[in-house]
């Protein structure tokens, strides 16, 4: 059975997120992009509005919504600002390993207090020499008595240095390759874990992305997630669930660019007419709208599969890859429609174009997504 009709709850949360974005995010997005800072007051308001930790079950203090609802909210939030959404949306990436592999005790101990406040989490996988090739990570974990001792450097970590909880991937034995990779929970106040250099970014600038340094970080033995050596699979299973959300945010960025381009094309007069009356512009707007609809359909399909408990590795990669490529093309076209004004910071479209670029890169480059899709096709 296929239906694109949202449930009453989904319509209500979509409206709530849309109103929130209009009131709290759009008015300040350009300022925080310029300042390259997290608007902490907005994070608190997102939390109070019940729009944070959507995917975390209610019994651990989250909102317990399904994947489609999460995607609907992510689209609305990214319509307002990709970077601001990325700051609290990143909790989905960082907490999913705990939801997938955590024991009941770990969920009680870590999720409940985390979700009781507007806390941020960080997912620490990438390293200077291990981006697409996760198997190359060098951060080590050594068991000493009843404690794990972690050492290494992570890079490009969203919320690095400002998170209250870190999910850290480290190797217990480099000679074992991916079979040595293990996932750990590290509370943000643990001595030895701290934020390093904060990155200066092209776009996505209202999010805090930095190195995370681990220097003899000692955590209790029971902070290991799942089996020792299962970290790579946990990371891949996590990305299967979160890549569709990157797709949803890319749809939000693209939809905003289309709305800005439509508004401008109706107002801007050249040769005595609004430029929207020229077919050259109409065809661009039509292509933008078509691509956005197709991208959202792929995102919702992947989310629907996840909601049914199905494996959606291929569909999640398709949704992320297609939607982020769409966001890039649509935002470039929006800048083109706005012409010289589009290139200037007084209008929001140049920011959308800068923001769109990262969606083709993070949570696996679009080359990696194509590789994942190709492998899945060959398996089928
Ligand atoms: N779910 C469950 N298990 C998975 C899986 C998935 N989605 N993907 C891979 N695995 C398992 C495989 O089944 C295999 O298990 P066995 O050894 O038991 O057979 C194992 O993991 C290794 O898989 P594979 O051979 O595909 O690993 P590769 O080293 O070739 O790496 C890629 C695969 C490149 C796809 C992976 O490293 C990747 O996604 N890289 C990008 C990482 C990324 O997104 N980084 C961004 C950081 S987050 S901002």
Coordinates of C-alpha atoms and ligand atoms in Angstrom, one line a residue:
X1 CA 0.0 0.0 0.0
X2 CA 1.4 3.4 -0.9
X3 CA 0.2 6.6 0.7
X4 CA 1.8 10.1 0.8
X5 CA -0.8 11.3 3.3
X6 CA 0.8 12.3 6.5
X7 CA -0.8 11.2 9.8
X8 CA -2.4 13.8 12.0
X9 CA 0.6 13.6 14.4
X10 CA 3.0 14.1 11.5
X11 CA 1.1 17.1 10.2
X12 CA 1.1 18.6 13.7
X13 CA 4.9 18.1 14.3
X14 CA 5.6 19.4 10.7
X15 CA 3.6 22.6 11.4
X16 CA 5.2 23.0 14.8
X17 CA 8.7 22.6 13.3
X18 CA 7.8 25.0 10.4
X19 CA 6.5 27.7 12.8
X20 CA 9.6 27.2 15.0
X21 CA 11.9 27.7 12.1
X22 CA 10.1 30.9 10.9
X23 CA 10.2 32.4 14.4
X24 CA 13.5 31.2 15.9
X25 CA 15.9 30.1 13.1
X26 CA 15.4 32.1 9.9
X27 CA 15.8 35.5 11.6
X28 CA 19.2 34.7 13.1
X29 CA 20.6 32.2 10.6
X30 CA 22.7 34.7 8.6
X31 CA 24.1 36.3 11.8
X32 CA 25.4 32.9 13.2
X33 CA 26.7 31.9 9.7
X34 CA 28.7 35.1 9.8
X35 CA 29.9 34.7 13.4
X36 CA 30.6 30.9 12.9
X37 CA 29.0 30.2 16.3
X38 CA 26.3 27.9 17.7
X39 CA 23.2 29.9 18.8
X40 CA 23.0 28.2 22.2
X41 CA 19.7 30.0 23.0
X42 CA 18.1 28.3 20.0
X43 CA 19.4 24.9 21.1
X44 CA 17.6 25.4 24.4
X45 CA 14.4 26.4 22.7
X46 CA 14.6 23.4 20.3
X47 CA 14.9 21.2 23.4
X48 CA 12.0 23.0 25.2
X49 CA 9.8 22.6 22.1
X50 CA 10.4 18.8 22.2
X51 CA 12.1 18.8 18.8
X52 CA 15.4 17.3 20.0
X53 CA 16.5 13.7 20.3
X54 CA 13.4 12.7 18.2
X55 CA 14.7 9.2 17.5
X56 CA 15.4 8.3 21.1
X57 CA 12.6 6.2 22.7
X58 CA 10.3 7.9 25.2
X59 CA 11.4 5.6 28.0
X60 CA 14.9 7.2 27.8
X61 CA 13.7 10.7 27.6
X62 CA 13.5 11.2 23.8
X63 CA 10.5 11.8 21.6
X64 CA 10.3 8.2 20.2
X65 CA 9.1 9.2 16.7
X66 CA 9.5 7.0 13.6
X67 CA 12.0 7.7 10.8
X68 CA 9.6 9.4 8.5
X69 CA 8.6 11.8 11.1
X70 CA 12.2 12.5 11.9
X71 CA 12.9 13.2 8.3
X72 CA 9.9 15.6 8.1
X73 CA 11.3 17.6 11.0
X74 CA 14.9 17.5 9.7
X75 CA 13.7 18.9 6.3
X76 CA 11.9 21.8 8.1
X77 CA 14.9 22.6 10.3
X78 CA 17.4 22.5 7.5
X79 CA 15.0 24.8 5.5
X80 CA 15.9 27.4 8.3
X81 CA 19.6 26.6 8.6
X82 CA 21.6 23.5 7.9
X83 CA 24.3 24.4 10.4
X84 CA 21.9 25.1 13.3
X85 CA 20.0 21.8 12.6
X86 CA 23.3 20.0 12.3
X87 CA 24.3 20.9 15.9
X88 CA 21.3 19.2 17.6
X89 CA 20.6 16.8 14.6
X90 CA 24.0 15.4 15.1
X91 CA 22.7 13.7 18.3
X92 CA 21.0 11.2 16.1
X93 CA 24.3 10.2 14.6
X94 CA 26.1 10.1 17.9
X95 CA 23.4 8.3 19.9
X96 CA 22.4 5.7 17.4
X97 CA 25.3 3.4 18.2
X98 CA 24.1 3.3 21.8
X99 CA 20.5 2.6 20.6
X100 CA 21.8 -0.2 18.3
X101 CA 24.4 -1.9 20.5
X102 CA 23.9 -0.6 24.0
X103 CA 22.8 -2.7 26.9
X104 CA 19.7 -1.8 28.9
X105 CA 22.0 -0.5 31.7
X106 CA 24.0 1.6 29.3
X107 CA 20.8 3.1 27.8
X108 CA 19.5 3.9 31.3
X109 CA 22.8 5.3 32.5
X110 CA 23.7 7.4 29.5
X111 CA 20.6 8.3 27.6
X112 CA 18.3 9.3 30.4
X113 CA 20.5 12.1 31.9
X114 CA 21.6 13.1 28.5
X115 CA 18.0 13.6 27.2
X116 CA 17.0 15.5 30.4
X117 CA 18.9 18.6 29.3
X118 CA 19.7 20.3 26.0
X119 CA 22.9 18.3 25.7
X120 CA 24.9 17.7 22.5
X121 CA 26.7 14.5 21.5
X122 CA 29.5 13.8 19.1
X123 CA 30.3 10.8 16.8
X124 CA 34.1 10.3 16.7
X125 CA 35.0 8.1 13.8
X126 CA 36.9 10.2 11.2
X127 CA 40.7 10.7 11.7
X128 CA 43.2 12.7 9.6
X129 CA 44.2 9.6 7.7
X130 CA 41.0 7.7 8.0
X131 CA 38.0 9.3 6.3
X132 CA 36.4 7.1 3.6
X133 CA 38.6 4.2 4.7
X134 CA 37.3 3.6 8.2
X135 CA 39.6 0.6 8.6
X136 CA 42.7 2.9 8.8
X137 CA 41.8 4.4 12.2
X138 CA 44.7 4.8 14.5
X139 CA 43.1 5.8 17.8
X140 CA 43.9 3.0 20.2
X141 CA 42.0 1.4 23.1
X142 CA 44.0 -0.6 25.7
X143 CA 42.5 -2.6 28.5
X144 CA 44.3 -1.9 31.8
X145 CA 42.6 -3.7 34.7
X146 CA 39.0 -2.6 34.8
X147 CA 39.6 0.4 32.6
X148 CA 40.0 1.2 28.9
X149 CA 42.6 3.7 28.0
X150 CA 42.0 5.7 24.8
X151 CA 44.6 7.7 22.8
X152 CA 44.4 9.4 19.5
X153 CA 43.1 12.3 17.4
X154 CA 39.8 12.6 15.6
X155 CA 39.0 15.3 13.1
X156 CA 36.0 17.1 11.5
X157 CA 33.9 16.2 14.6
X158 CA 30.6 18.0 14.9
X159 CA 30.2 19.2 18.5
X160 CA 33.9 18.2 19.2
X161 CA 34.8 20.0 22.4
X162 CA 31.3 21.1 23.3
X163 CA 29.6 17.7 23.6
X164 CA 28.6 16.1 26.9
X165 CA 28.8 12.6 25.4
X166 CA 31.2 11.2 22.8
X167 CA 30.8 7.9 20.9
X168 CA 34.4 7.0 20.1
X169 CA 35.7 4.4 17.6
X170 CA 39.1 3.0 18.4
X171 CA 41.1 0.0 17.6
X172 CA 42.1 -2.6 20.2
X173 CA 44.6 -4.2 17.7
X174 CA 45.5 -2.5 14.4
X175 CA 46.7 -5.9 13.0
X176 CA 43.1 -7.0 13.0
X177 CA 42.0 -4.3 10.6
X178 CA 38.2 -3.6 10.9
X179 CA 37.8 -6.6 13.3
X180 CA 39.8 -4.6 15.8
X181 CA 37.6 -1.5 15.7
X182 CA 35.5 -1.0 18.9
X183 CA 33.0 1.6 20.0
X184 CA 33.1 3.3 23.4
X185 CA 31.0 5.8 25.3
X186 CA 33.1 8.7 26.7
X187 CA 31.3 11.3 28.9
X188 CA 32.4 14.8 28.0
X189 CA 33.8 15.5 31.4
X190 CA 36.2 12.6 31.4
X191 CA 39.8 13.9 32.0
X192 CA 41.9 13.7 28.8
X193 CA 39.2 14.2 26.2
X194 CA 39.0 17.8 24.7
X195 CA 38.4 19.8 21.6
X196 CA 41.3 20.7 19.4
X197 CA 41.4 23.1 16.5
X198 CA 38.0 24.5 15.5
X199 CA 37.6 24.4 11.8
X200 CA 36.8 27.4 9.6
X201 CA 34.2 26.2 7.1
X202 CA 32.9 27.2 3.7
X203 CA 29.3 26.6 4.8
X204 CA 27.4 24.9 7.6
X205 CA 29.0 27.6 9.7
X206 CA 26.6 27.7 12.6
X207 CA 27.8 24.3 13.7
X208 CA 30.9 23.7 15.7
X209 CA 33.3 21.3 14.0
X210 CA 36.7 20.6 15.6
X211 CA 39.4 18.0 16.3
X212 CA 38.8 15.8 19.3
X213 CA 42.0 14.8 21.2
X214 CA 42.1 11.8 23.4
X215 CA 45.1 11.7 25.8
X216 CA 45.1 8.7 28.2
X217 CA 41.4 8.9 28.5
X218 CA 40.3 6.3 31.1
X219 CA 36.8 5.0 31.1
X220 CA 35.3 2.0 32.9
X221 CA 35.4 -1.4 31.2
X222 CA 31.6 -1.4 30.9
X223 CA 31.7 1.7 28.6
X224 CA 32.4 -0.5 25.6
X225 CA 29.5 -0.7 23.2
X226 CA 28.6 -4.2 21.9
X227 CA 31.3 -6.8 21.5
X228 CA 35.0 -5.8 21.3
X229 CA 35.8 -5.7 17.6
X230 CA 32.2 -5.0 16.5
X231 CA 32.7 -1.2 16.1
X232 CA 32.9 -1.1 12.3
X233 CA 29.6 -2.9 11.9
X234 CA 28.0 -0.6 14.5
X235 CA 29.3 2.4 12.6
X236 CA 27.9 1.1 9.3
X237 CA 24.5 0.2 10.8
X238 CA 24.4 3.7 12.3
X239 CA 25.1 5.3 9.0
X240 CA 22.4 3.2 7.4
X241 CA 19.9 4.9 9.7
X242 CA 21.3 8.4 9.6
X243 CA 22.2 8.9 5.9
X244 CA 18.5 9.2 4.9
X245 CA 18.4 12.2 7.4
X246 CA 21.2 13.9 5.6
X247 CA 19.0 13.4 2.5
X248 CA 16.1 15.0 4.3
X249 CA 18.2 18.0 5.3
X250 CA 19.4 18.4 1.7
X251 CA 15.8 18.4 0.6
X252 CA 15.1 21.2 3.1
X253 CA 18.1 23.3 1.8
X254 CA 16.9 22.8 -1.8
X255 CA 13.3 23.6 -1.0
X256 CA 14.4 26.9 0.6
X257 CA 16.5 27.7 -2.5
X258 CA 13.5 27.1 -4.7
X259 CA 11.2 29.3 -2.5
X260 CA 13.7 32.1 -2.6
X261 CA 14.2 31.8 -6.3
X262 CA 10.4 31.8 -6.9
X263 CA 9.9 34.8 -4.7
X264 CA 12.6 36.7 -6.5
X265 CA 11.5 35.7 -10.0
X266 CA 8.0 37.1 -9.4
X267 CA 9.3 40.4 -8.0
X268 CA 12.3 41.1 -10.2
X269 CA 11.5 43.0 -13.4
X270 CA 13.7 43.0 -16.5
X271 CA 12.7 44.0 -20.1
X272 CA 9.5 45.4 -18.6
X273 CA 8.3 42.1 -17.1
X274 CA 8.8 39.9 -14.0
X275 CA 11.6 37.5 -14.9
X276 CA 9.3 34.6 -13.9
X277 CA 7.4 35.2 -17.1
X278 CA 10.5 34.1 -19.2
X279 CA 10.6 30.5 -20.1
X280 CA 14.3 30.4 -19.5
X281 CA 13.6 31.0 -15.8
X282 CA 10.4 28.9 -15.7
X283 CA 12.3 25.8 -17.0
X284 CA 14.9 26.3 -14.3
X285 CA 12.3 26.5 -11.6
X286 CA 10.5 23.4 -13.1
X287 CA 13.7 21.4 -13.0
X288 CA 14.4 22.5 -9.4
X289 CA 10.9 21.5 -8.3
X290 CA 11.0 18.1 -10.0
X291 CA 14.4 17.2 -8.5
X292 CA 13.2 18.2 -5.0
X293 CA 10.1 16.0 -5.3
X294 CA 12.1 13.0 -6.5
X295 CA 14.7 13.5 -3.7
X296 CA 12.0 13.6 -1.0
X297 CA 10.4 10.5 -2.4
X298 CA 13.7 8.6 -2.1
X299 CA 14.2 9.9 1.4
X300 CA 10.7 8.8 2.5
X301 CA 11.1 5.4 0.9
X302 CA 14.4 4.7 2.8
X303 CA 12.7 6.0 6.0
X304 CA 9.7 3.8 5.4
X305 CA 11.9 0.8 5.0
X306 CA 13.7 1.6 8.3
X307 CA 10.3 2.0 10.0
X308 CA 9.3 -1.5 8.8
X309 CA 12.6 -2.9 10.3
X310 CA 14.0 -3.6 6.9
X311 CA 17.7 -3.2 5.9
X312 CA 18.0 0.0 3.9
X313 CA 21.7 0.2 3.2
X314 CA 21.2 0.8 -0.5
X315 CA 18.2 3.0 -0.3
X316 CA 19.7 5.1 2.5
X317 CA 22.8 5.7 0.4
X318 CA 20.6 6.5 -2.7
X319 CA 18.6 9.0 -0.6
X320 CA 21.6 10.7 0.8
X321 CA 23.5 10.8 -2.5
X322 CA 20.6 11.8 -4.8
X323 CA 19.2 14.4 -2.4
X324 CA 22.6 16.1 -1.7
X325 CA 23.4 16.2 -5.5
X326 CA 20.0 17.8 -5.9
X327 CA 20.6 20.3 -3.2
X328 CA 23.9 21.3 -4.9
X329 CA 22.3 21.8 -8.3
X330 CA 19.2 23.5 -7.1
X331 CA 21.1 26.0 -4.9
X332 CA 23.5 26.8 -7.7
X333 CA 20.5 27.5 -10.0
X334 CA 18.9 29.6 -7.3
X335 CA 22.0 31.8 -7.2
X336 CA 21.9 32.0 -11.0
X337 CA 18.2 33.1 -11.0
X338 CA 19.0 35.8 -8.4
X339 CA 22.0 36.9 -10.6
X340 CA 24.3 39.5 -9.1
X341 CA 22.1 39.7 -6.0
X342 CA 22.3 35.9 -5.6
X343 CA 26.0 36.2 -5.2
X344 CA 25.8 38.8 -2.5
X345 CA 25.5 37.9 1.2
X346 CA 22.4 40.2 1.6
X347 CA 20.3 37.4 0.1
X348 CA 20.1 33.9 1.6
X349 CA 20.9 31.9 -1.5
X350 CA 24.7 32.1 -1.5
X351 CA 24.6 30.6 2.0
X352 CA 22.3 27.8 0.8
X353 CA 24.8 27.0 -1.9
X354 CA 27.7 26.9 0.5
X355 CA 25.7 24.8 3.0
X356 CA 24.6 22.3 0.3
X357 CA 28.2 21.3 -0.5
X358 CA 28.8 19.6 2.8
X359 CA 25.8 17.3 2.3
X360 CA 27.7 15.7 -0.6
X361 CA 30.7 15.1 1.7
X362 CA 29.7 14.2 5.3
X363 CA 28.4 10.9 6.5
X364 CA 30.3 9.4 3.6
X365 CA 31.2 11.2 0.3
X366 CA 28.8 10.7 -2.6
X367 CA 31.5 8.6 -4.2
X368 CA 31.3 6.2 -1.2
X369 CA 27.5 6.2 -1.5
X370 CA 27.8 5.1 -5.1
X371 CA 30.3 2.4 -4.1
X372 CA 27.8 1.2 -1.4
X373 CA 24.9 1.2 -3.9
X374 CA 27.1 -0.6 -6.5
X375 CA 28.1 -3.3 -4.1
X376 CA 24.5 -3.8 -2.9
X377 CA 23.4 -4.1 -6.5
X378 CA 26.0 -6.8 -7.2
X379 CA 25.0 -8.7 -4.1
X380 CA 21.3 -8.6 -5.1
Ligands
LIG1 N1 25.5 -3.1 7.9 C1 26.1 -4.2 8.6 N2 27.3 -4.7 8.3 C2 28.0 -4.1 7.3 C3 27.5 -2.9 6.6 C4 26.2 -2.5 7.0 N3 25.7 -1.4 6.3 N4 28.4 -2.5 5.7 C5 29.5 -3.4 5.9 N5 29.2 -4.3 6.8 C6 30.0 -5.4 7.2 C7 30.3 -6.4 6.1 O1 29.2 -7.3 6.0 C8 31.6 -7.0 6.4 O2 31.3 -8.0 7.4 P1 32.1 -9.4 7.4 O3 33.6 -9.0 7.5 O4 31.6 -10.1 8.6 O5 31.8 -10.0 6.0 C9 32.3 -5.9 7.1 O6 31.3 -5.0 7.6 C10 33.3 -5.1 6.2 O7 32.5 -4.6 5.1 P2 33.2 -4.1 3.7 O8 34.1 -5.2 3.2 O9 32.2 -3.5 2.9 O10 34.2 -2.9 4.3 P3 35.2 -1.9 3.5 O11 36.4 -1.7 4.3 O12 35.3 -2.3 2.1 O13 34.4 -0.5 3.7 C11 33.0 1.3 3.1 C12 33.2 -0.2 3.2 C13 34.0 2.0 2.2 C14 31.6 1.4 2.4 C15 32.9 2.0 4.5 O14 34.2 2.0 5.0 C16 32.3 3.3 4.5 O15 31.1 3.5 4.5 N6 33.2 4.4 4.5 C17 32.7 5.8 4.6 C18 32.7 6.1 6.1 C19 31.9 7.4 6.3 O16 30.7 7.5 6.0 N7 32.6 8.3 7.0 C20 32.0 9.5 7.4 C21 32.1 9.6 8.9 S1 30.7 10.0 9.7 S2 30.5 12.0 9.5

